Steps between C-alpha positions, in 0.01 A plus 500: 500500500331220307741364241264303280134487399332187367216627282225281358152548359210258523166445334267214598772259607401447862583129481864581421553830678522359853792274408666777300488745791618242754809439288561874465487540880736206558834660409852467640564875518401702810130580513564874496719475188213453257128551450222344294268728300193326358249656261160333481378603156127466560476132593148362540591166661622427855813714460399756771468219757840361398652846541355543850646166609832602346505821702496293819788282381720766341851503643612810308329829411201410284314762296179423310348721230144411399363655183243445227625282217719713273741248349847385593695808389286733712516257793880487476514879510282505810747264665798706388340810652477331841843332494772632733791264436816612325454203264165365382452133412207413277334160521162364388219353708574147374859497624654337809828662600774306678613610850824652367317689225524853640854435623616404150338802336662722764837333449495548123366852540783588738757368251337693210303780670347653189419179318192294434527163677324213326433180693426143403150352474425127515165416342293248697158344445436460874597702806472188714764296316791735446822387333841575656574873488761469227473731202565356153535651156149378406366748756680795342312803366681733264276794591698801619233587758253225594279571801480136605837561670692824448626792706635849434571815701167656592627843394585366155152355450344827606737701280376326183137555602419150622266287289314637199132479590394504136577125519159427644467153344715194553865503398816698437480758782816363664678466166428869440664586834801286408542672164485842665752396765732362232468823300590694815822300529398292804696174503363162607657213693366149552507321836385135471494473881223760528249225432123470483260221416259619230165321513397387153227235533429283200208663315165323476292462188277776632803733497547496123264787424670710771842425350378621162341814646819581691705457183274745317534756780877457492498566124316828550746616764789383280405767248506760776846381607638521146365853455670609822825321413540491120822302483609143438471370859129579513435383144672168566335442839149579375518328161444830321757427231475376140624146564262409783204679345546326163530160667182569696318613183608179326363293790169689486468426128541131581222525760724382782286649777191308387702179481630554852151566638373178344770301685434654839262353762166630621533766769486266801678538834753224439867585467640525151737230389848605386390471137183702560700765684732540201199530269336755730813714510525479122136613472570793734799592286284505188247720680781733605621560145147529361417766761835666441409572139164644606667720761762622254232593246302683769809688615583616147150613409 
């Protein structure tokens, strides 16, 4: 019987996917102890060619689901439906796992069979110049269930209904799963040795508009999350609380977003400097809270 499933979804990331799959196949556990289940969520780039090459190199059972683009939550559910492992590990398509990755998830899962196992993620700007595989506190995520690197019993994930497909835009679908698992009494443990490298390239000036658009989508799904989970954890995580909303309203009255835009560069292909990156993130944050108010008004009307 297969003990563990690595499940990941991909969309138009052919340039990364080959490396990601190679790392997933290169594990210290026996090849028949785990499987990889990949969902191609309607990619239009060279992803199908990458997948065919991966089939030839796979050293463990390798299942591919190809579907029209339906969003990450629906893609995750398609992967869950095809998984056969007793424990399912979720990663993203911009993650390189270490060779002992599956072994460490299995070890923690054996010690706490019913628990969520959260692993460490080291953010890197290049997959060709990787730092030593040593996790530090700066790489810590406080999310209860973060699909960059997390596992749980497959039966538990299915019992709560998997991912909520109403989260069709970017953001919060894994947080929703974590809140439901927490409400069901599922405990979580952290294993810093279950490590991945998480590819986070420095954004370019041309990325700024995309950062802002993603922030607005995340604000819209934040309202959906808070309606599903109307308690303090969701309100604090999403910013839907009086303190953060009043601070954001004060910044809007001062015209902070316009000031930030004026200090940002033209949308060229050069990498942002550290200062420009901070300004871009601040602009995205302002867009998030502006969109949040619009989404809250729409939800209440």
